[in-house]
Each structure stands twice: as C-alpha cells, then as structure tokens.
Amino acid sequence: MTAQLPAEFADFVLSQETLAPYTRLKIGGPAELLAIPRSRDELSAVVGYSRHQNLPLRVLGTGSNILVSDEGVKGIIIRLTGQAFTSVVVESKTVRAGAGAALSALISQAARSALGGLELLIGIPGTVGGAVRCNAGDRSGEIGQFVRRIEVVEGSGDVQVREQDELRFAYRWSNIEEPVLLSAEFELEADRPEAIVKRMRKAWIQRKAAQPLSFQAAVRLFKDPRGHSAAALIEQAGLAGTRVGGAELSERDANAVVADTGATARDVLRLIELMKSRVRERFGVDLELQITVW
Ligand SMILES: Cc1cc2nc3c(=O)[nH]c(=O)nc-3n(C[C@H](O)[C@H](O)[C@H](O)COP(=O)(O)OP(=O)(O)OC[C@H]3O[C@@H](n4cnc5c(N)ncnc54)[C@H](O)[C@@H]3O)c2cc1C
C-alpha cells in the first residue's frame, strides 16, 4: 500500500493508471503510480520520494523495448514528456537533447544543422533516453559512440553529470544504472547536408523494409546471439507467423511480435517461451530477451 502522496504531487502523479496506451504493444496493466513531472524540481522530488518510501522507480520512454505485465507494475513509473525534458539544442558540433525527446527529433535536428553520424539510426523507434540507456543501433553504428556526457538523476533526487570516460556501451547495453537519465550530449561531425540526407534515406529504406508495418503494435523480442541473427534462427525453426492468443510473429521480421486488439502480456510471454525452447532444441542456442519485462 502506497503511503499518502504529498499534496504537491497531486497535479502530476496518477494512481493506478493503465500503462497499455503508453507502450508500443498497447498491452499491460496499471502502474501503482504514474508520474509525469513538469520540471526538474518535480522530477527530483518524485525520485527522492521513491527512495524515502522504498518504492521501485522506472522510466518509461515509448515502451518500444518493454513488455508490461497484465497485472501491472508496483512502484512509480515516470514519463518525461513535459517540455522540460524534450528540448534539442545544437551548439557548434554538439547536440544536447532531453531524454524525453524523440530519437527522430534528435536525428532530424542534427541533420538540419549539417551534423552527421546519427542519421544511420533513423527509423529506430523511441526516445533519446531509451536509445542511450539501451545503446540502440545495429551493425551500421550505435548511439553510444556519439555520447559525450549525460545528466542523470540519482536515487537521492540529485542531478549529476557523467562524462564520456565514465560511460561504457556494448551491444544493447550501457552502464547507466541511475534511476533517471535526464539528458545527453552528442558530439557529431560537420558534413554536407546532401550527403547526410542520402545516408539517412538509405538507412530509412533498409530499416523500414525489415520492420513490422508502422501501424502495427509490435516489438522486437530477442538480441542477436553472437554470430547469428535471432530472426533467421526463429524462421529456420519454422516459427515465422506463429500465433498464441492475440500475439503473432511478424511476417516481415520473425523476431518481432505483433499484438492484435485483445492480446495480453501472457500471450506474448507464452510465445517467448515457445520461441526459446524451439530454438534451443533445434540449434542449441539460448535466445536472450532484448525487451525488458515489467
Ligand atoms: C519495430 C521496432 C524496431 C526496432 N529496431 C531497433 C534497432 O534497429 N536497434 C535497436 O537498438 N533497437 C531497436 N528497437 C528497440 C527500441 O526501439 C529501442 O530499444 C529504443 O531505444 C527504446 O526506446 P524507448 O524510448 O521506447 O524506451 P523504452 O522501451 O520505454 O525503455 C527501454 C529501457 O530504457 C529505460 N529508459 C527509457 N528512458 C529512460 C530514461 N530517461 N532514464 C532511464 N532509463 C530509461 C526503461 O526503463 C527501459 O529499461 C526496435 C523496436 C521496434 C518496436
């Protein structure tokens, strides 16, 4: 049972709010508390409160890499959708973006300023915070390689700066453990706008051709095991198009699940178990989840 909420939280903290609409899969039960702070002070206050009350705290970006369970989530979920967290500012070769900004906004702002590098990530859904935390990317590049410094909110509610030399990025992983990533600064290369736009167009076409259709509620489930493509293993195991309840594997990407209206997290979890066991039996490979299950 949550303690009495401080009165000053009434304007930006909701109780028992269903998370499904805020996620890519449109699946999932309620958050015990959903906080949508409007300022850094409100954010710090809610982070400090979670520590004081011993409540788990997580940030939800666009939920492109998350499956929320049907039962919902204990503790506090934070969304950084307010203006205080979504600005993108260019200064010489540096772009500073709030963690709640769309990754696409960061990429297009950089391209408009004739700064190259991030355009290769076009078409990856999500926020800047989610992308940096998960080191989003693919074989063409990863966002971590451009990060120069970040701002985080620690468990106490204090804001701290982490410099490049303290940050580590690996395949779909970073060492950012603080509860909230607040903003990130990227160092990019000046380039000709036409060259950037050409690379961006190519990356967009390649990525969109391999993704579920954009109107579909879908997420990619597994990391690529070393030396393999998860989608290829799943396809070779004969699972493409498999359906459990309202959850179905995408015809365009066998590693992506598409949720129809009425699909539940339980359907997706059963599909995940089926995929893991079939791929293990067939190829002796243990698939590791890319999505986080809440
Ligand atoms: C169709 C499709 C294609 C995709 N293609 C790719 C791809 O090519 N490459 C790739 O790397 N990924 C890909 N993804 C996965 C997803 O787009 C990325 O992981 C993306 O970065 C997630 O961003 P998000 O804002 O939705 O984060 P969420 O899914 O909301 O969150 C992901 C994780 O980051 C944490 N988080 C988010 N924001 C913050 C913050 N501000 N502070 C602290 N923690 C935070 C969350 O708590 C969670 O643990 C794809 C997903 C889909 C649906």
Coordinates of C-alpha atoms and ligand atoms in Angstrom, one line a residue:
M1 CA 0.0 0.0 0.0
T2 CA 1.4 3.4 -1.0
A3 CA 1.8 6.0 1.7
Q4 CA -0.2 9.2 1.5
L5 CA 1.1 11.1 -1.5
P6 CA 2.5 14.6 -0.7
A7 CA -0.1 17.2 -1.7
E8 CA 2.3 18.9 -4.2
F9 CA 2.3 15.6 -6.3
A10 CA -1.5 15.8 -6.9
D11 CA -1.1 17.7 -10.2
F12 CA 1.4 15.3 -11.9
V13 CA 1.1 11.9 -10.3
L14 CA -1.7 9.5 -11.2
S15 CA -2.7 6.4 -9.2
Q16 CA -3.5 3.1 -10.9
E17 CA -3.1 4.4 -14.4
T18 CA -3.2 1.8 -17.1
L19 CA 0.1 1.7 -19.0
A20 CA -1.0 0.0 -22.2
P21 CA -1.7 3.2 -24.1
Y22 CA 1.8 4.5 -23.4
T23 CA 3.5 1.4 -24.8
R24 CA 4.3 0.3 -28.3
L25 CA 2.5 -3.1 -27.8
K26 CA -0.6 -1.4 -26.2
I27 CA -0.5 -4.1 -23.6
G28 CA -0.2 -4.0 -19.9
G29 CA -1.9 -3.3 -16.5
P30 CA -1.7 -0.2 -14.3
A31 CA 1.2 1.5 -12.6
E32 CA 0.8 1.8 -8.9
L33 CA 1.8 5.5 -9.5
L34 CA 2.5 7.2 -12.9
A35 CA 4.4 10.5 -12.6
I36 CA 4.5 13.0 -15.4
P37 CA 6.7 15.7 -13.9
R38 CA 6.7 19.2 -15.5
S39 CA 10.0 20.4 -14.2
R40 CA 13.3 19.1 -12.9
D41 CA 12.3 20.0 -9.4
E42 CA 9.2 17.9 -9.6
L43 CA 11.2 15.0 -11.1
S44 CA 13.8 15.2 -8.3
A45 CA 11.1 15.3 -5.7
V46 CA 9.4 12.2 -7.0
V47 CA 12.7 10.3 -7.3
G48 CA 13.6 11.3 -3.7
Y49 CA 10.1 10.2 -2.6
S50 CA 10.5 6.8 -4.2
R51 CA 13.7 6.2 -2.2
H52 CA 12.2 7.5 1.0
Q53 CA 9.1 5.2 0.6
N54 CA 11.3 2.3 -0.7
L55 CA 9.2 2.2 -3.9
P56 CA 10.7 0.8 -7.1
L57 CA 11.1 3.5 -9.8
R58 CA 11.4 3.1 -13.5
V59 CA 11.3 5.4 -16.6
L60 CA 9.0 4.6 -19.5
G61 CA 10.1 6.1 -22.9
T62 CA 7.8 5.0 -25.7
G63 CA 7.8 1.4 -24.5
S64 CA 9.4 0.2 -27.7
N65 CA 11.6 -2.2 -25.7
I66 CA 9.3 -3.1 -22.9
L67 CA 6.5 -5.6 -22.1
V68 CA 4.3 -4.5 -19.2
S69 CA 2.7 -7.5 -17.5
D70 CA -1.1 -7.8 -17.3
E71 CA -1.0 -7.4 -13.5
G72 CA 0.7 -4.0 -13.8
V73 CA 3.7 -2.6 -12.1
K74 CA 4.4 -1.9 -8.5
G75 CA 6.0 1.5 -7.5
I76 CA 6.5 4.6 -9.6
I77 CA 6.7 4.9 -13.4
I78 CA 8.0 8.2 -14.8
R79 CA 7.3 9.6 -18.2
L80 CA 9.5 12.5 -19.3
T81 CA 7.1 14.0 -21.9
G82 CA 7.0 17.6 -20.5
Q83 CA 8.8 20.4 -22.3
A84 CA 11.5 20.5 -19.6
F85 CA 12.7 17.1 -20.8
T86 CA 12.2 17.2 -24.6
S87 CA 14.4 20.0 -25.9
V88 CA 17.0 19.5 -28.6
V89 CA 19.7 22.2 -28.8
V90 CA 22.6 22.5 -31.3
E91 CA 25.8 24.3 -30.4
S92 CA 28.6 24.1 -32.9
K93 CA 29.2 20.3 -33.3
T94 CA 27.4 19.4 -30.1
V95 CA 23.7 18.5 -29.8
R96 CA 22.1 18.4 -26.4
A97 CA 18.9 16.5 -26.1
G98 CA 16.4 15.9 -23.2
A99 CA 15.9 12.2 -22.5
G100 CA 12.2 12.5 -23.3
A101 CA 12.8 13.9 -26.8
A102 CA 12.0 11.5 -29.7
L103 CA 15.1 9.9 -31.2
S104 CA 13.7 11.0 -34.6
A105 CA 13.7 14.7 -33.4
L106 CA 17.3 14.5 -32.4
I107 CA 18.3 12.9 -35.7
S108 CA 16.4 15.4 -37.8
Q109 CA 17.7 18.4 -35.8
A110 CA 21.3 17.2 -36.2
A111 CA 20.8 16.7 -39.9
R112 CA 19.2 20.1 -40.4
S113 CA 22.3 21.6 -38.7
A114 CA 24.6 19.7 -41.1
L115 CA 25.9 17.4 -38.4
G116 CA 26.4 13.8 -39.4
G117 CA 26.5 10.4 -37.6
L118 CA 23.2 9.9 -36.0
E119 CA 21.3 9.7 -39.3
L120 CA 22.2 6.0 -39.5
L121 CA 19.8 5.4 -36.6
I122 CA 16.8 6.8 -38.4
G123 CA 13.7 4.5 -38.1
I124 CA 14.6 3.1 -34.6
P125 CA 11.5 4.0 -32.5
G126 CA 11.8 5.5 -29.1
T127 CA 13.1 8.4 -27.0
V128 CA 16.7 9.7 -26.6
G129 CA 16.7 8.3 -23.0
G130 CA 15.6 4.8 -24.1
A131 CA 18.1 4.8 -27.0
V132 CA 21.1 5.9 -24.9
R133 CA 20.2 3.5 -22.0
C134 CA 19.9 0.6 -24.4
N135 CA 22.7 1.7 -26.7
A136 CA 20.3 1.5 -29.7
G137 CA 21.7 0.8 -33.1
D138 CA 22.7 -2.1 -35.4
R139 CA 25.7 -3.1 -37.5
S140 CA 25.9 0.3 -39.1
G141 CA 26.5 2.0 -35.7
E142 CA 25.3 2.6 -32.2
I143 CA 24.2 5.7 -30.4
G144 CA 26.7 5.2 -27.6
Q145 CA 29.6 6.1 -29.9
F146 CA 28.4 9.7 -30.1
V147 CA 27.6 10.3 -26.5
R148 CA 30.0 12.8 -24.8
R149 CA 28.3 13.4 -21.5
I150 CA 24.9 12.7 -19.8
E151 CA 22.9 14.1 -16.9
V152 CA 21.3 11.7 -14.5
V153 CA 19.1 11.9 -11.5
E154 CA 20.5 9.8 -8.7
G155 CA 18.3 7.9 -6.2
S156 CA 18.6 10.8 -3.8
G157 CA 17.0 13.1 -6.4
D158 CA 20.2 15.0 -7.0
V159 CA 21.3 15.7 -10.6
Q160 CA 24.8 14.6 -11.6
V161 CA 26.9 14.8 -14.8
R162 CA 28.6 11.7 -16.1
E163 CA 31.4 12.2 -18.6
Q164 CA 32.3 10.1 -21.6
D165 CA 35.2 8.4 -19.8
E166 CA 32.8 7.1 -17.1
L167 CA 30.4 5.7 -19.6
R168 CA 30.5 2.2 -21.2
F169 CA 28.4 1.0 -24.1
A170 CA 28.2 -2.5 -25.6
Y171 CA 25.7 -4.4 -27.7
R172 CA 22.2 -3.2 -26.5
W173 CA 23.8 -2.3 -23.1
S174 CA 25.1 0.7 -21.2
N175 CA 26.5 1.1 -17.6
I176 CA 23.9 3.8 -16.9
E177 CA 22.4 2.4 -13.7
E178 CA 21.0 5.6 -12.1
P179 CA 17.2 5.7 -12.0
V180 CA 16.7 8.5 -14.5
L181 CA 18.7 9.6 -17.5
L182 CA 17.9 13.3 -17.8
S183 CA 19.7 14.5 -21.0
A184 CA 22.6 13.5 -23.3
E185 CA 25.1 15.5 -25.2
F186 CA 26.3 14.1 -28.6
E187 CA 29.5 15.1 -30.4
L188 CA 29.0 14.9 -34.2
E189 CA 30.9 15.6 -37.4
A190 CA 30.2 18.5 -39.7
D191 CA 29.2 17.2 -43.1
R192 CA 27.4 18.2 -46.3
P193 CA 23.7 18.2 -45.8
E194 CA 23.1 16.3 -49.1
A195 CA 25.5 13.5 -48.0
I196 CA 23.7 13.2 -44.6
V197 CA 20.2 13.1 -46.3
K198 CA 21.4 10.5 -48.8
R199 CA 22.7 8.2 -46.0
M200 CA 19.5 8.9 -43.9
R201 CA 17.3 7.9 -46.8
K202 CA 19.2 4.7 -47.4
A203 CA 19.1 3.7 -43.7
W204 CA 15.4 4.5 -43.6
I205 CA 14.5 2.3 -46.5
Q206 CA 16.6 -0.6 -45.3
R207 CA 15.3 -0.4 -41.8
K208 CA 11.6 0.0 -42.7
A209 CA 11.8 -2.9 -45.1
A210 CA 12.8 -5.2 -42.3
Q211 CA 10.4 -3.9 -39.6
P212 CA 6.7 -4.8 -39.0
L213 CA 4.4 -2.2 -40.6
S214 CA 4.4 1.1 -38.8
F215 CA 0.7 0.9 -37.8
Q216 CA 1.2 -2.4 -36.2
A217 CA 1.7 -2.7 -32.4
A218 CA 5.0 -4.6 -32.4
V219 CA 8.3 -5.0 -30.5
R220 CA 11.5 -6.9 -31.3
L221 CA 11.9 -9.7 -28.7
F222 CA 15.4 -11.1 -28.7
K223 CA 19.0 -9.9 -29.0
D224 CA 21.0 -11.3 -31.9
P225 CA 23.1 -14.2 -30.4
R226 CA 26.8 -13.8 -31.2
G227 CA 27.4 -14.8 -34.8
H228 CA 23.7 -15.3 -35.5
S229 CA 20.6 -13.4 -36.4
A230 CA 17.8 -14.1 -34.0
A231 CA 15.2 -13.6 -36.8
A232 CA 17.0 -16.1 -39.0
L233 CA 17.1 -18.7 -36.2
I234 CA 13.4 -18.2 -35.4
E235 CA 12.5 -18.5 -39.1
Q236 CA 14.6 -21.6 -39.6
A237 CA 13.0 -23.2 -36.5
G238 CA 9.7 -22.9 -38.5
L239 CA 8.2 -20.3 -36.2
A240 CA 7.5 -17.3 -38.6
G241 CA 3.9 -16.3 -38.3
T242 CA 3.2 -18.4 -35.2
R243 CA 0.3 -17.2 -33.1
V244 CA -0.5 -17.5 -29.4
G245 CA -3.8 -15.9 -28.4
G246 CA -3.7 -12.3 -29.8
A247 CA 0.1 -12.3 -30.3
E248 CA 1.6 -13.2 -33.6
L249 CA 5.1 -13.2 -35.0
S250 CA 5.6 -10.7 -37.8
E251 CA 5.8 -12.0 -41.4
R252 CA 8.4 -9.3 -42.1
D253 CA 10.6 -9.9 -39.0
A254 CA 10.3 -13.3 -37.3
N255 CA 12.0 -11.7 -34.2
A256 CA 9.1 -9.2 -33.8
V257 CA 5.8 -9.9 -32.1
V258 CA 2.6 -8.1 -33.3
A259 CA -0.2 -7.6 -30.8
D260 CA -3.7 -7.6 -32.1
T261 CA -6.5 -5.9 -30.2
G262 CA -7.2 -8.1 -27.1
A263 CA -3.7 -9.5 -26.9
T264 CA -2.3 -10.0 -23.4
A265 CA 1.2 -9.9 -21.9
R266 CA 0.6 -13.6 -21.1
D267 CA 0.1 -14.4 -24.8
V268 CA 3.4 -12.7 -25.6
L269 CA 5.2 -14.5 -22.7
R270 CA 3.9 -17.9 -23.9
L271 CA 5.1 -17.1 -27.4
I272 CA 8.5 -16.1 -26.0
E273 CA 8.8 -19.4 -24.1
L274 CA 7.9 -21.3 -27.3
M275 CA 10.5 -19.5 -29.3
K276 CA 13.2 -20.0 -26.7
S277 CA 12.6 -23.7 -26.4
R278 CA 12.2 -24.4 -30.1
V279 CA 15.4 -22.5 -31.0
R280 CA 17.3 -24.2 -28.1
E281 CA 16.1 -27.7 -29.3
R282 CA 16.8 -27.0 -32.9
F283 CA 20.2 -25.1 -32.8
G284 CA 21.4 -25.4 -29.2
V285 CA 21.3 -21.6 -28.9
D286 CA 19.9 -19.8 -25.9
L287 CA 18.0 -16.7 -27.0
E288 CA 18.3 -13.7 -24.7
L289 CA 15.5 -11.2 -24.4
Q290 CA 16.1 -7.7 -25.8
I291 CA 12.9 -6.4 -24.3
T292 CA 12.6 -5.7 -20.6
V293 CA 9.6 -7.4 -18.9
W294 CA 7.9 -5.3 -16.2
Ligands
LIG1 C1 9.8 -2.0 -34.8 C2 11.0 -1.9 -33.9 C3 12.3 -1.8 -34.4 C4 13.4 -1.7 -33.6 N1 14.6 -1.6 -34.1 C5 15.7 -1.5 -33.3 C6 17.0 -1.4 -33.9 O1 17.2 -1.5 -35.1 N2 18.1 -1.2 -33.0 C7 17.8 -1.1 -31.6 O2 18.8 -1.0 -30.9 N3 16.6 -1.2 -31.1 C8 15.5 -1.3 -31.9 N4 14.3 -1.4 -31.4 C9 14.1 -1.3 -29.9 C10 13.8 0.1 -29.4 O3 13.4 0.9 -30.4 C11 15.0 0.7 -28.7 O4 15.4 -0.1 -27.6 C12 14.6 2.1 -28.2 O5 15.8 2.8 -27.8 C13 13.7 2.1 -27.0 O6 13.4 3.5 -26.7 P1 12.1 3.8 -25.8 O7 12.0 5.3 -25.5 O8 10.9 3.2 -26.4 O9 12.5 3.1 -24.4 P2 11.5 2.1 -23.5 O10 11.2 0.9 -24.3 O11 10.4 2.9 -23.0 O12 12.6 1.7 -22.4 C14 13.6 0.9 -22.6 C15 14.5 0.8 -21.3 O13 15.2 2.0 -21.1 C16 14.8 2.6 -19.9 N5 14.7 4.0 -20.1 C17 14.0 4.7 -21.0 N6 14.1 6.0 -20.9 C18 14.9 6.2 -19.8 C19 15.4 7.3 -19.1 N7 15.2 8.6 -19.5 N8 16.2 7.1 -18.0 C20 16.4 5.9 -17.5 N9 16.0 4.8 -18.2 C21 15.2 4.9 -19.3 C22 13.5 1.9 -19.5 O14 13.3 1.9 -18.1 C23 13.7 0.5 -20.1 O15 14.5 -0.2 -19.2 C24 13.2 -1.6 -32.2 C25 11.9 -1.6 -31.7 C26 10.8 -1.8 -32.5 C27 9.4 -1.8 -31.9

